[in-house]
Every structure is written in structure tokens, then in C-alpha cells.
mmCIF file of C-alpha atoms in Angstrom:
data_model
loop_
_atom_site.group_PDB
_atom_site.id
_atom_site.type_symbol
_atom_site.label_atom_id
_atom_site.label_comp_id
_atom_site.label_asym_id
_atom_site.label_seq_id
_atom_site.Cartn_x
_atom_site.Cartn_y
_atom_site.Cartn_z
ATOM 1 C CA UNK A 112 9.151 11.373 14.957
ATOM 2 C CA UNK A 113 11.812 12.352 12.391
ATOM 3 C CA UNK A 114 11.057 15.480 10.435
ATOM 4 C CA UNK A 115 7.835 16.429 12.256
ATOM 5 C CA UNK A 116 6.230 16.997 15.624
ATOM 6 C CA UNK A 117 7.176 14.284 18.092
ATOM 7 C CA UNK A 118 4.224 12.041 18.896
ATOM 8 C CA UNK A 119 4.541 9.905 21.986
ATOM 9 C CA UNK A 120 3.551 6.733 20.179
ATOM 10 C CA UNK A 121 4.241 4.708 23.325
ATOM 11 C CA UNK A 122 1.996 6.693 25.636
ATOM 12 C CA UNK A 123 0.848 4.306 28.395
ATOM 13 C CA UNK A 124 2.757 1.451 26.757
ATOM 14 C CA UNK A 125 5.743 -0.238 28.392
ATOM 15 C CA UNK A 126 8.377 -0.597 25.667
ATOM 16 C CA UNK A 127 12.089 -1.020 26.515
ATOM 17 C CA UNK A 128 13.847 2.320 26.179
ATOM 18 C CA UNK A 129 16.355 1.369 23.487
ATOM 19 C CA UNK A 130 13.661 -0.064 21.221
ATOM 20 C CA UNK A 131 11.251 2.783 21.912
ATOM 21 C CA UNK A 132 13.875 5.416 21.120
ATOM 22 C CA UNK A 133 14.741 3.682 17.869
ATOM 23 C CA UNK A 134 11.125 3.311 16.764
ATOM 24 C CA UNK A 135 10.480 6.987 17.466
ATOM 25 C CA UNK A 136 13.353 8.111 15.254
ATOM 26 C CA UNK A 137 13.916 5.534 12.485
ATOM 27 C CA UNK A 138 13.135 7.024 9.056
ATOM 28 C CA UNK A 139 11.003 4.483 7.175
ATOM 29 C CA UNK A 140 10.591 3.615 3.503
ATOM 30 C CA UNK A 141 6.897 3.518 2.643
ATOM 31 C CA UNK A 142 7.119 1.002 -0.171
ATOM 32 C CA UNK A 143 3.496 1.312 -1.322
ATOM 33 C CA UNK A 144 1.673 4.608 -1.065
ATOM 34 C CA UNK A 145 -0.354 7.080 -3.121
ATOM 35 C CA UNK A 146 -0.479 10.866 -3.195
ATOM 36 C CA UNK A 147 -2.519 13.211 -1.033
ATOM 37 C CA UNK A 148 -5.581 15.174 -2.114
ATOM 38 C CA UNK A 149 -4.605 18.357 -3.939
ATOM 39 C CA UNK A 150 -8.137 19.796 -3.934
ATOM 40 C CA UNK A 151 -10.359 20.563 -0.929
ATOM 41 C CA UNK A 152 -12.886 17.919 0.059
ATOM 42 C CA UNK A 153 -16.022 18.441 2.120
ATOM 43 C CA UNK A 154 -16.742 16.383 5.200
ATOM 44 C CA UNK A 155 -18.787 13.850 3.261
ATOM 45 C CA UNK A 156 -15.922 13.390 0.813
ATOM 46 C CA UNK A 157 -13.419 13.042 3.629
ATOM 47 C CA UNK A 158 -15.491 10.428 5.435
ATOM 48 C CA UNK A 159 -15.963 8.527 2.205
ATOM 49 C CA UNK A 160 -12.192 8.549 1.685
ATOM 50 C CA UNK A 161 -11.576 6.847 5.036
ATOM 51 C CA UNK A 162 -13.924 3.979 4.159
ATOM 52 C CA UNK A 163 -12.024 1.499 2.008
ATOM 53 C CA UNK A 164 -14.860 -0.892 1.282
ATOM 54 C CA UNK A 165 -17.599 1.303 -0.179
ATOM 55 C CA UNK A 166 -17.815 4.202 -2.603
ATOM 56 C CA UNK A 167 -21.343 5.046 -1.491
ATOM 57 C CA UNK A 168 -22.153 8.167 0.538
ATOM 58 C CA UNK A 169 -21.975 7.620 4.284
ATOM 59 C CA UNK A 170 -25.495 6.849 5.620
ATOM 60 C CA UNK A 171 -27.181 9.502 7.743
ATOM 61 C CA UNK A 172 -27.280 7.208 10.775
ATOM 62 C CA UNK A 173 -23.476 7.017 11.148
ATOM 63 C CA UNK A 174 -20.134 8.738 10.757
ATOM 64 C CA UNK A 175 -16.829 7.201 9.735
ATOM 65 C CA UNK A 176 -15.277 8.871 12.765
ATOM 66 C CA UNK A 177 -17.032 6.067 14.681
ATOM 67 C CA UNK A 178 -14.719 3.389 13.264
ATOM 68 C CA UNK A 179 -11.308 2.017 14.256
ATOM 69 C CA UNK A 180 -9.692 4.363 11.724
ATOM 70 C CA UNK A 181 -11.798 7.350 12.763
ATOM 71 C CA UNK A 182 -10.877 6.781 16.403
ATOM 72 C CA UNK A 183 -7.177 6.625 15.472
ATOM 73 C CA UNK A 184 -7.466 9.895 13.532
ATOM 74 C CA UNK A 185 -8.957 11.624 16.579
ATOM 75 C CA UNK A 186 -6.286 10.093 18.834
ATOM 76 C CA UNK A 187 -3.122 10.645 16.814
ATOM 77 C CA UNK A 188 -3.833 13.370 14.247
ATOM 78 C CA UNK A 189 -5.781 15.811 16.416
ATOM 79 C CA UNK A 190 -2.634 16.854 18.359
ATOM 80 C CA UNK A 191 -0.858 17.590 15.066
ATOM 81 C CA UNK A 192 -3.633 20.091 14.302
ATOM 82 C CA UNK A 193 -3.230 21.785 17.680
ATOM 83 C CA UNK A 194 -6.172 19.978 19.299
ATOM 84 C CA UNK A 195 -6.445 17.747 22.316
ATOM 85 C CA UNK A 196 -6.150 14.034 21.649
ATOM 86 C CA UNK A 197 -9.597 12.559 21.042
ATOM 87 C CA UNK A 198 -11.106 15.907 20.070
ATOM 88 C CA UNK A 199 -14.667 15.167 18.974
ATOM 89 C CA UNK A 200 -15.426 14.728 15.293
ATOM 90 C CA UNK A 201 -17.043 18.147 14.805
ATOM 91 C CA UNK A 202 -14.137 19.949 16.475
ATOM 92 C CA UNK A 203 -11.628 17.966 14.449
ATOM 93 C CA UNK A 204 -13.397 18.698 11.192
ATOM 94 C CA UNK A 205 -13.790 22.415 11.957
ATOM 95 C CA UNK A 206 -10.040 22.779 12.554
ATOM 96 C CA UNK A 207 -9.130 20.645 9.542
ATOM 97 C CA UNK A 208 -11.386 22.681 7.258
ATOM 98 C CA UNK A 209 -9.430 25.848 8.125
ATOM 99 C CA UNK A 210 -6.391 24.481 6.274
ATOM 100 C CA UNK A 211 -5.793 24.221 2.539
ATOM 101 C CA UNK A 212 -4.791 20.817 1.132
ATOM 102 C CA UNK A 213 -1.167 21.987 0.845
ATOM 103 C CA UNK A 214 -1.112 23.386 4.392
ATOM 104 C CA UNK A 215 -2.593 20.194 5.754
ATOM 105 C CA UNK A 216 -0.070 18.030 3.905
ATOM 106 C CA UNK A 217 2.900 20.171 4.935
ATOM 107 C CA UNK A 218 1.745 19.968 8.549
ATOM 108 C CA UNK A 219 1.017 16.238 8.685
ATOM 109 C CA UNK A 220 3.334 14.462 6.241
ATOM 110 C CA UNK A 221 6.622 15.174 8.064
ATOM 111 C CA UNK A 222 5.138 13.591 11.192
ATOM 112 C CA UNK A 223 5.065 10.230 9.382
ATOM 113 C CA UNK A 224 8.855 10.086 9.556
ATOM 114 C CA UNK A 225 9.262 8.685 6.049
ATOM 115 C CA UNK A 226 12.646 8.678 4.317
ATOM 116 C CA UNK A 227 11.278 7.747 0.871
ATOM 117 C CA UNK A 228 7.859 7.255 -0.699
ATOM 118 C CA UNK A 229 7.369 4.536 -3.342
ATOM 119 C CA UNK A 230 4.281 5.827 -5.119
ATOM 120 C CA UNK A 231 1.618 4.025 -7.158
ATOM 121 C CA UNK A 232 0.188 6.654 -9.515
ATOM 122 C CA UNK A 233 -2.225 4.415 -11.404
ATOM 123 C CA UNK A 234 -5.445 5.077 -9.449
ATOM 124 C CA UNK A 235 -7.443 8.334 -9.711
ATOM 125 C CA UNK A 236 -4.323 10.289 -10.557
ATOM 126 C CA UNK A 237 -6.403 13.373 -11.291
ATOM 127 C CA UNK A 238 -7.462 13.628 -7.629
ATOM 128 C CA UNK A 239 -4.117 13.316 -5.873
ATOM 129 C CA UNK A 240 -0.617 14.721 -5.976
ATOM 130 C CA UNK A 241 2.105 13.430 -8.261
ATOM 131 C CA UNK A 242 5.224 11.854 -6.720
ATOM 132 C CA UNK A 243 7.061 15.112 -7.404
ATOM 133 C CA UNK A 244 4.430 17.140 -5.546
ATOM 134 C CA UNK A 245 4.416 14.635 -2.680
ATOM 135 C CA UNK A 246 8.154 15.227 -2.395
ATOM 136 C CA UNK A 247 7.650 18.999 -2.336
ATOM 137 C CA UNK A 248 5.044 18.786 0.416
ATOM 138 C CA UNK A 249 6.911 16.287 2.595
ATOM 139 C CA UNK A 250 10.517 17.223 1.906
ATOM 140 C CA UNK A 251 11.340 13.576 1.185
ATOM 141 C CA UNK A 252 12.173 11.893 -2.146
ATOM 142 C CA UNK A 253 9.733 9.738 -4.098
ATOM 143 C CA UNK A 254 9.995 6.852 -6.536
ATOM 144 C CA UNK A 255 7.263 5.528 -8.829
ATOM 145 C CA UNK A 256 5.500 2.236 -9.505
ATOM 146 C CA UNK A 257 4.139 1.479 -12.990
ATOM 147 C CA UNK A 258 0.672 -0.105 -12.932
ATOM 148 C CA UNK A 259 0.580 -2.809 -15.631
ATOM 149 C CA UNK A 260 -3.158 -2.763 -16.378
ATOM 150 C CA UNK A 261 -3.157 1.011 -16.749
ATOM 151 C CA UNK A 262 -0.171 0.837 -19.094
ATOM 152 C CA UNK A 263 -2.045 -1.559 -21.376
ATOM 153 C CA UNK A 264 -5.157 0.615 -21.309
ATOM 154 C CA UNK A 265 -3.167 3.746 -22.138
ATOM 155 C CA UNK A 266 -1.539 2.093 -25.142
ATOM 156 C CA UNK A 267 -4.903 1.143 -26.607
ATOM 157 C CA UNK A 268 -6.456 4.509 -25.712
ATOM 158 C CA UNK A 269 -3.613 6.194 -27.596
ATOM 159 C CA UNK A 270 -4.476 4.224 -30.727
ATOM 160 C CA UNK A 271 -1.908 1.420 -30.641
ATOM 161 C CA UNK A 272 -3.021 -1.210 -33.155
ATOM 162 C CA UNK A 273 -3.722 -4.648 -31.707
ATOM 163 C CA UNK A 274 -1.011 -6.279 -33.820
ATOM 164 C CA UNK A 275 1.518 -3.770 -32.451
ATOM 165 C CA UNK A 276 0.404 -4.088 -28.843
ATOM 166 C CA UNK A 277 2.924 -6.732 -27.617
ATOM 167 C CA UNK A 278 5.899 -4.809 -29.018
ATOM 168 C CA UNK A 279 4.607 -1.473 -27.728
ATOM 169 C CA UNK A 280 4.040 -2.908 -24.249
ATOM 170 C CA UNK A 281 7.555 -4.341 -24.186
ATOM 171 C CA UNK A 282 9.001 -1.017 -25.314
ATOM 172 C CA UNK A 283 7.289 0.809 -22.457
ATOM 173 C CA UNK A 284 8.607 -1.748 -19.975
ATOM 174 C CA UNK A 285 12.108 -1.321 -21.389
ATOM 175 C CA UNK A 286 11.778 2.421 -20.860
ATOM 176 C CA UNK A 287 10.700 1.783 -17.271
ATOM 177 C CA UNK A 288 13.825 -0.314 -16.695
ATOM 178 C CA UNK A 289 15.945 2.625 -17.861
ATOM 179 C CA UNK A 290 14.010 5.223 -15.837
ATOM 180 C CA UNK A 291 15.717 5.785 -12.455
ATOM 181 C CA UNK A 292 12.473 7.126 -10.969
ATOM 182 C CA UNK A 293 10.537 3.907 -11.712
ATOM 183 C CA UNK A 294 11.497 1.125 -9.323
ATOM 184 C CA UNK A 295 8.809 -1.487 -9.961
ATOM 185 C CA UNK A 296 5.441 -2.465 -11.382
ATOM 186 C CA UNK A 297 2.062 -3.453 -9.988
ATOM 187 C CA UNK A 298 -0.853 -5.646 -11.032
ATOM 188 C CA UNK A 299 -4.425 -5.190 -9.830
ATOM 189 C CA UNK A 300 -5.526 -8.613 -11.056
ATOM 190 C CA UNK A 301 -7.386 -8.885 -7.739
ATOM 191 C CA UNK A 302 -9.827 -6.247 -8.983
ATOM 192 C CA UNK A 303 -9.988 -7.264 -12.625
ATOM 193 C CA UNK A 304 -10.075 -11.078 -12.676
ATOM 194 C CA UNK A 305 -9.210 -12.541 -9.291
ATOM 195 C CA UNK A 306 -6.271 -14.918 -8.938
ATOM 196 C CA UNK A 307 -7.995 -18.109 -10.070
ATOM 197 C CA UNK A 308 -6.987 -17.671 -13.727
ATOM 198 C CA UNK A 309 -4.603 -19.338 -16.167
ATOM 199 C CA UNK A 310 -1.252 -17.743 -15.254
ATOM 200 C CA UNK A 311 0.715 -19.413 -18.033
ATOM 201 C CA UNK A 312 2.598 -17.080 -20.365
ATOM 202 C CA UNK A 313 0.397 -16.487 -23.439
ATOM 203 C CA UNK A 314 1.748 -16.459 -27.022
ATOM 204 C CA UNK A 315 1.755 -13.137 -28.868
ATOM 205 C CA UNK A 316 -1.013 -14.153 -31.276
ATOM 206 C CA UNK A 317 -3.373 -14.725 -28.328
ATOM 207 C CA UNK A 318 -2.326 -11.396 -26.793
ATOM 208 C CA UNK A 319 -3.088 -9.626 -30.085
ATOM 209 C CA UNK A 320 -6.517 -11.281 -30.233
ATOM 210 C CA UNK A 321 -7.414 -10.127 -26.717
ATOM 211 C CA UNK A 322 -6.039 -6.632 -27.334
ATOM 212 C CA UNK A 323 -8.233 -6.388 -30.431
ATOM 213 C CA UNK A 324 -11.308 -7.532 -28.491
ATOM 214 C CA UNK A 325 -10.615 -5.028 -25.723
ATOM 215 C CA UNK A 326 -10.083 -2.151 -28.158
ATOM 216 C CA UNK A 327 -13.396 -2.954 -29.867
ATOM 217 C CA UNK A 328 -15.347 -2.546 -26.629
ATOM 218 C CA UNK A 329 -16.838 0.719 -25.480
ATOM 219 C CA UNK A 330 -14.860 0.574 -22.235
ATOM 220 C CA UNK A 331 -11.121 -0.009 -22.092
ATOM 221 C CA UNK A 332 -11.189 -1.495 -18.603
ATOM 222 C CA UNK A 333 -8.702 -4.333 -18.880
ATOM 223 C CA UNK A 334 -10.203 -7.502 -17.441
ATOM 224 C CA UNK A 335 -8.657 -10.085 -19.743
ATOM 225 C CA UNK A 336 -6.775 -12.862 -17.917
ATOM 226 C CA UNK A 337 -4.611 -13.262 -21.016
ATOM 227 C CA UNK A 338 -3.494 -9.612 -21.043
ATOM 228 C CA UNK A 339 -2.961 -9.603 -17.272
ATOM 229 C CA UNK A 340 -0.797 -12.733 -17.394
ATOM 230 C CA UNK A 341 1.072 -11.266 -20.380
ATOM 231 C CA UNK A 342 1.865 -8.063 -18.476
ATOM 232 C CA UNK A 343 3.095 -9.833 -15.369
ATOM 233 C CA UNK A 344 5.360 -12.231 -17.255
ATOM 234 C CA UNK A 345 6.782 -9.458 -19.426
ATOM 235 C CA UNK A 346 7.581 -7.303 -16.379
ATOM 236 C CA UNK A 347 9.210 -10.254 -14.635
ATOM 237 C CA UNK A 348 11.234 -11.104 -17.739
ATOM 238 C CA UNK A 349 12.759 -7.609 -17.569
ATOM 239 C CA UNK A 350 13.683 -7.934 -13.924
ATOM 240 C CA UNK A 351 11.134 -5.423 -12.639
ATOM 241 C CA UNK A 352 9.760 -6.045 -9.127
ATOM 242 C CA UNK A 353 6.024 -6.763 -9.201
ATOM 243 C CA UNK A 354 3.578 -5.578 -6.571
ATOM 244 C CA UNK A 355 0.341 -7.572 -6.315
ATOM 245 C CA UNK A 356 -2.738 -6.271 -4.531
ATOM 246 C CA UNK A 357 -3.905 -9.081 -2.217
ATOM 247 C CA UNK A 358 -6.985 -9.291 -0.030
ATOM 248 C CA UNK A 359 -8.648 -6.302 1.615
ATOM 249 C CA UNK A 360 -9.920 -3.627 -0.735
ATOM 250 C CA UNK A 361 -13.158 -2.079 -1.900
ATOM 251 C CA UNK A 362 -16.162 -4.110 -2.951
ATOM 252 C CA UNK A 363 -15.173 -4.131 -6.636
ATOM 253 C CA UNK A 364 -13.136 -7.246 -5.894
ATOM 254 C CA UNK A 365 -14.350 -10.695 -4.889
ATOM 255 C CA UNK A 366 -12.387 -11.180 -1.689
ATOM 256 C CA UNK A 367 -12.443 -14.981 -1.799
ATOM 257 C CA UNK A 368 -10.684 -14.885 -5.198
ATOM 258 C CA UNK A 369 -7.752 -12.833 -3.831
ATOM 259 C CA UNK A 370 -6.237 -15.474 -1.547
ATOM 260 C CA UNK A 371 -2.520 -15.398 -2.495
ATOM 261 C CA UNK A 372 -2.348 -19.198 -2.450
ATOM 262 C CA UNK A 373 -4.168 -18.979 -5.791
ATOM 263 C CA UNK A 374 -0.966 -17.406 -7.162
ATOM 264 C CA UNK A 375 1.011 -20.632 -6.708
ATOM 265 C CA UNK A 376 0.915 -21.548 -10.437
ATOM 266 C CA UNK A 377 2.387 -18.131 -11.263
ATOM 267 C CA UNK A 378 5.005 -18.138 -8.503
ATOM 268 C CA UNK A 379 6.235 -21.567 -9.556
ATOM 269 C CA UNK A 380 6.763 -20.622 -13.201
ATOM 270 C CA UNK A 381 7.521 -16.896 -13.498
ATOM 271 C CA UNK A 382 10.978 -15.384 -13.754
ATOM 272 C CA UNK A 383 12.052 -15.090 -10.098
ATOM 273 C CA UNK A 384 11.958 -11.312 -9.690
ATOM 274 C CA UNK A 385 10.858 -9.808 -6.361
ATOM 275 C CA UNK A 386 7.109 -10.217 -5.847
ATOM 276 C CA UNK A 387 5.548 -7.903 -3.267
ATOM 277 C CA UNK A 388 2.220 -9.122 -1.900
ATOM 278 C CA UNK A 389 0.463 -5.957 -0.746
ATOM 279 C CA UNK A 390 -1.904 -5.549 2.223
ATOM 280 C CA UNK A 391 -2.795 -9.258 2.452
ATOM 281 C CA UNK A 392 -5.364 -8.983 5.290
ATOM 282 C CA UNK A 393 -7.160 -11.301 5.988
ATOM 283 C CA UNK A 394 -4.761 -13.579 4.085
ATOM 284 C CA UNK A 395 -1.589 -12.375 5.835
ATOM 285 C CA UNK A 396 -0.805 -15.824 7.217
ATOM 286 C CA UNK A 397 -1.012 -17.308 3.721
ATOM 287 C CA UNK A 398 1.271 -14.516 2.516
ATOM 288 C CA UNK A 399 3.710 -15.303 5.310
ATOM 289 C CA UNK A 400 3.787 -18.928 4.217
ATOM 290 C CA UNK A 401 4.505 -17.918 0.606
ATOM 291 C CA UNK A 402 7.277 -15.574 1.737
ATOM 292 C CA UNK A 403 8.835 -18.489 3.591
ATOM 293 C CA UNK A 404 8.383 -20.919 0.706
ATOM 294 C CA UNK A 405 9.606 -18.763 -2.206
ATOM 295 C CA UNK A 406 12.842 -16.798 -2.180
ATOM 296 C CA UNK A 407 11.395 -14.079 -4.418
ATOM 297 C CA UNK A 408 8.161 -13.491 -2.461
ATOM 298 C CA UNK A 409 7.816 -10.638 0.042
ATOM 299 C CA UNK A 410 4.750 -9.123 1.676
ATOM 300 C CA UNK A 411 3.336 -6.342 3.814
ATOM 301 C CA UNK A 412 0.227 -5.699 5.891
ATOM 302 C CA UNK A 413 -0.211 -2.071 4.894
ATOM 303 C CA UNK A 414 -3.736 -0.719 4.426
ATOM 304 C CA UNK A 415 -4.996 -3.159 7.046
ATOM 305 C CA UNK A 416 -2.906 -1.376 9.685
ATOM 306 C CA UNK A 417 -4.846 1.867 9.212
ATOM 307 C CA UNK A 418 -8.261 0.286 8.977
ATOM 308 C CA UNK A 419 -7.785 -1.992 11.983
ATOM 309 C CA UNK A 420 -6.709 0.950 14.123
ATOM 310 C CA UNK A 421 -5.837 -0.155 17.653
ATOM 311 C CA UNK A 422 -6.290 -3.815 16.631
ATOM 312 C CA UNK A 423 -3.506 -3.466 14.073
ATOM 313 C CA UNK A 424 -1.137 -4.563 16.845
ATOM 314 C CA UNK A 425 -2.538 -8.059 16.460
ATOM 315 C CA UNK A 426 -2.191 -7.916 12.679
ATOM 316 C CA UNK A 427 1.476 -6.911 12.884
ATOM 317 C CA UNK A 428 2.103 -9.678 15.410
ATOM 318 C CA UNK A 429 0.471 -12.324 13.216
ATOM 319 C CA UNK A 430 2.493 -11.158 10.209
ATOM 320 C CA UNK A 431 5.659 -12.094 12.100
ATOM 321 C CA UNK A 432 4.577 -15.650 12.898
ATOM 322 C CA UNK A 433 6.211 -17.637 10.078
ATOM 323 C CA UNK A 434 7.814 -15.368 7.490
ATOM 324 C CA UNK A 435 11.496 -14.450 7.664
ATOM 325 C CA UNK A 436 11.965 -10.873 8.838
ATOM 326 C CA UNK A 437 13.943 -10.240 5.646
ATOM 327 C CA UNK A 438 10.784 -10.831 3.583
ATOM 328 C CA UNK A 439 8.436 -8.240 5.138
ATOM 329 C CA UNK A 440 8.144 -4.551 4.272
ATOM 330 C CA UNK A 441 6.461 -1.507 5.754
ATOM 331 C CA UNK A 442 3.752 0.342 3.833
ATOM 332 C CA UNK A 443 0.772 2.567 4.545
ATOM 333 C CA UNK A 444 -1.092 2.366 1.201
ATOM 334 C CA UNK A 445 -2.301 5.850 2.145
ATOM 335 C CA UNK A 446 -4.461 7.553 -0.497
ATOM 336 C CA UNK A 447 -5.973 11.030 -0.246
ATOM 337 C CA UNK A 448 -6.119 12.357 3.327
ATOM 338 C CA UNK A 449 -2.596 12.870 4.712
ATOM 339 C CA UNK A 450 -3.890 11.536 8.008
ATOM 340 C CA UNK A 451 -3.541 8.075 6.441
ATOM 341 C CA UNK A 452 0.125 8.668 5.630
ATOM 342 C CA UNK A 453 0.755 9.598 9.269
ATOM 343 C CA UNK A 454 -1.291 6.801 10.816
ATOM 344 C CA UNK A 455 0.276 4.084 8.686
ATOM 345 C CA UNK A 456 3.579 4.999 10.302
ATOM 346 C CA UNK A 457 2.344 5.741 13.831
ATOM 347 C CA UNK A 458 0.312 2.551 14.183
ATOM 348 C CA UNK A 459 3.101 0.394 12.726
ATOM 349 C CA UNK A 460 5.724 1.858 15.058
ATOM 350 C CA UNK A 461 3.405 1.398 18.025
ATOM 351 C CA UNK A 462 2.527 -2.188 17.080
ATOM 352 C CA UNK A 463 6.170 -3.145 16.566
ATOM 353 C CA UNK A 464 7.078 -1.656 19.933
ATOM 354 C CA UNK A 465 4.305 -3.482 21.753
ATOM 355 C CA UNK A 466 4.981 -6.847 20.105
ATOM 356 C CA UNK A 467 8.778 -6.788 20.112
ATOM 357 C CA UNK A 468 8.793 -5.240 23.572
ATOM 358 C CA UNK A 469 6.918 -8.299 24.804
ATOM 359 C CA UNK A 470 9.490 -10.559 23.181
ATOM 360 C CA UNK A 471 12.267 -8.693 24.994
ATOM 361 C CA UNK A 472 10.535 -8.794 28.386
ATOM 362 C CA UNK A 473 9.895 -12.520 28.041
ATOM 363 C CA UNK A 474 13.501 -13.236 27.084
ATOM 364 C CA UNK A 475 12.714 -14.211 23.500
ATOM 365 C CA UNK A 476 15.051 -11.652 21.902
ATOM 366 C CA UNK A 477 17.413 -8.848 22.840
ATOM 367 C CA UNK A 478 16.934 -5.130 22.261
ATOM 368 C CA UNK A 479 19.568 -5.358 19.513
ATOM 369 C CA UNK A 480 17.617 -8.181 17.834
ATOM 370 C CA UNK A 481 14.404 -6.141 17.982
ATOM 371 C CA UNK A 482 16.071 -3.066 16.485
ATOM 372 C CA UNK A 483 17.463 -5.185 13.654
ATOM 373 C CA UNK A 484 13.976 -6.559 12.920
ATOM 374 C CA UNK A 485 12.564 -3.020 12.843
ATOM 375 C CA UNK A 486 15.270 -1.897 10.429
ATOM 376 C CA UNK A 487 14.809 -4.879 8.134
ATOM 377 C CA UNK A 488 11.037 -4.444 7.804
ATOM 378 C CA UNK A 489 11.002 -0.664 7.937
ATOM 379 C CA UNK A 490 13.979 0.194 5.730
ATOM 380 C CA UNK A 491 16.487 -2.374 4.515
ATOM 381 C CA UNK A 492 14.184 -4.865 2.775
ATOM 382 C CA UNK A 493 12.695 -2.140 0.565
ATOM 383 C CA UNK A 494 16.163 -0.867 -0.217
ATOM 384 C CA UNK A 495 17.194 -4.349 -1.360
ATOM 385 C CA UNK A 496 14.022 -5.277 -3.250
ATOM 386 C CA UNK A 497 13.771 -2.060 -5.256
ATOM 387 C CA UNK A 498 17.488 -1.324 -5.536
ATOM 388 C CA UNK A 499 17.025 2.087 -3.929
#
């Protein structure tokens, strides 16, 4: 893979040579990712970090290595650490623990073959590397995503008066527009309210009222539908792309309230800036429909790719059922262990080769068509959407 040790991602898989060669070497844009751990973690912390759904300690009766993701780590990351593929969990952990966080990142990150990272810094930023440090460790440039809920919380934490909140929020968005390192925004409404809210654009007096109520609380965790809708509309009004967490995530969200079809009232009325529906599993077919129905809607199936492991081939295939290829993007949503940054790429390349290779063998497309689809989803769509 570009920039790192070559992994034979098509081991025991029959993929036409031209497509396989291209998938091995194409440098991808990871359009939604987080930093890597910059402090050592023990085995319990590592296993907790490869379990998306729960923040609880791993029970004594199990290990997260016995999961689709754990199996993929042993298969694909063990060779990068100088071990045999499928090294057992104890052997893998012993070797991993010999390396510092920086050594581990410098060893693994280049193997992802990423040309550019588009980094969300709004979650547990004290535990992971900054975009600048991610660039240092990987040798590849990074851009940033501004998380809208965190921006609002920071303004109030810094003492912004409620009556000044709308203007201050708009000023920060204007600064983001002028910042070449910031290429978009993100909302985590899925975690804070769900999507079944009033998405109409609120007047400033209502925004001030909700900002005052939030500031008066002991916790500044923004869960006001009014302030969330305000942030999204203001970002769209300024032409900033908007990422939206959809579907699969930890248990803080109510999964049934994160079906992207609940966003229809917003999509029909907002300024038509690029909307990036992130992750989407198990709602990836709904996301594909929305990407077909709305010119400004795009989506990915990142995060799910890692956690489905070998079954991610089916997820990638289903994502290509209805949506135009110009409306899908590649992402890993990796957070913490650099193994996730590698696997997001490895499993996507492998899935695309298996699926598109079948299309070629059955006469449904040419090798040139398949390579174009890979380049659209892996590189060109992100370049267009974010103006990279």
C-alpha cells in the first residue's frame, strides 16, 4: 500500500489484475477520522477502545479480540508488527506493548495509504493527537472539521452572554470559512436529540432564550433542538459542508431516532450545501436513497466497515445499490488505536475489489469502469465536496 509496508489485501481473492493493482496503490482521502492515542493504554483500555457500543470495562468472560474487529486486527495488523497473520491475542498484545504510541503510529499509519486526513477534533481531544501531530506521525497532510455543538458549548463556557450568543456563533463560523485548514462542520444531533426534532430555522430571540437556559444549568452539554437547528442552518448559510453522524454509535444515542429519513424536513429546507451522512449502518440503504434524491446529500459507510470486519464486504456492496457513485465517500472514522486507521483502508480496498471484481467477471462493468468508481469514492468526491 502507498507509503507503508505492502499488505496483500487480495490474498486468496480473485480480483482482476488491473483493478487489484489500482486498489493496492491508490492514495485515499479519509474524509472523516480522528487522531490516534498519544498516551500509552493498557490492554483493558485498548480492548475498550475497539468496542464502539459500550464504555464499560470488558467482562472477564470475554475479550474484544474475539469479535469481527479483533479478528481483523490479528489478521491484518499483526504482520505490520512483525508477527504472523492471526497471531494470538496475547502474542499480539505483548508485541504491541513494546512500542510507544508514537512508534506504533509511525509504523502503522503509513500502511493505510492515505493522501489526506479530514479530522474531527471535537471528541475527547485531550486523549488523541491533533491534526498537526497526525500529519507528523503519518507524513500526510490533515484538514479539520468544526463540531457545531462543541463550538456552542465553548462559547458559553468562555462566558459569552446569552444575548450575544447568536452573533458570537456567526463570527466563529465566519472565521472557519476564512480558515484554510477548516473544510467543514459536523453535528452530533444523533447523540444529543435524535433526528425527530423541529428542524425549522429558529429566530434569534428563541436562540437567546435556549442559550440562557443552557448557561444556567450545571452542565453545558448542548441538547437543545433549537440550538442544534440554529447551528446547522447557520453553517449551511455560510456554505460550509455539514457532516451528520447517522446510525451506529455508542449506547448514548437512541439508534431508532437516527434513521436519516427523519432528516427529510431539514434536507428539504436548508441551504443546499454538501451534507455528508456519516457511517449510516444499519441505515445505509436509506442514506443511499437520500443521496439519490437530493443533489447535496452524500454518504459513507465508515465505522461500520471496521466493526463488521470480514462482513464489511456486504456492507460496501449494499452501499452501492442505489446511490450514484459520485455521492459516496471513503472514511474510517478511526479513533485512538492506529490499527483502526489501517483497517478502515484495508477492509474498504478489499471489499471494493471483491465486489467490483465480481461485476467485471460477470460482464457488468469494465476494469476501467471499476477503477473510476474506486477513484470517485476514494478520492475525487471528497476533493469536490470539501474543495480540497
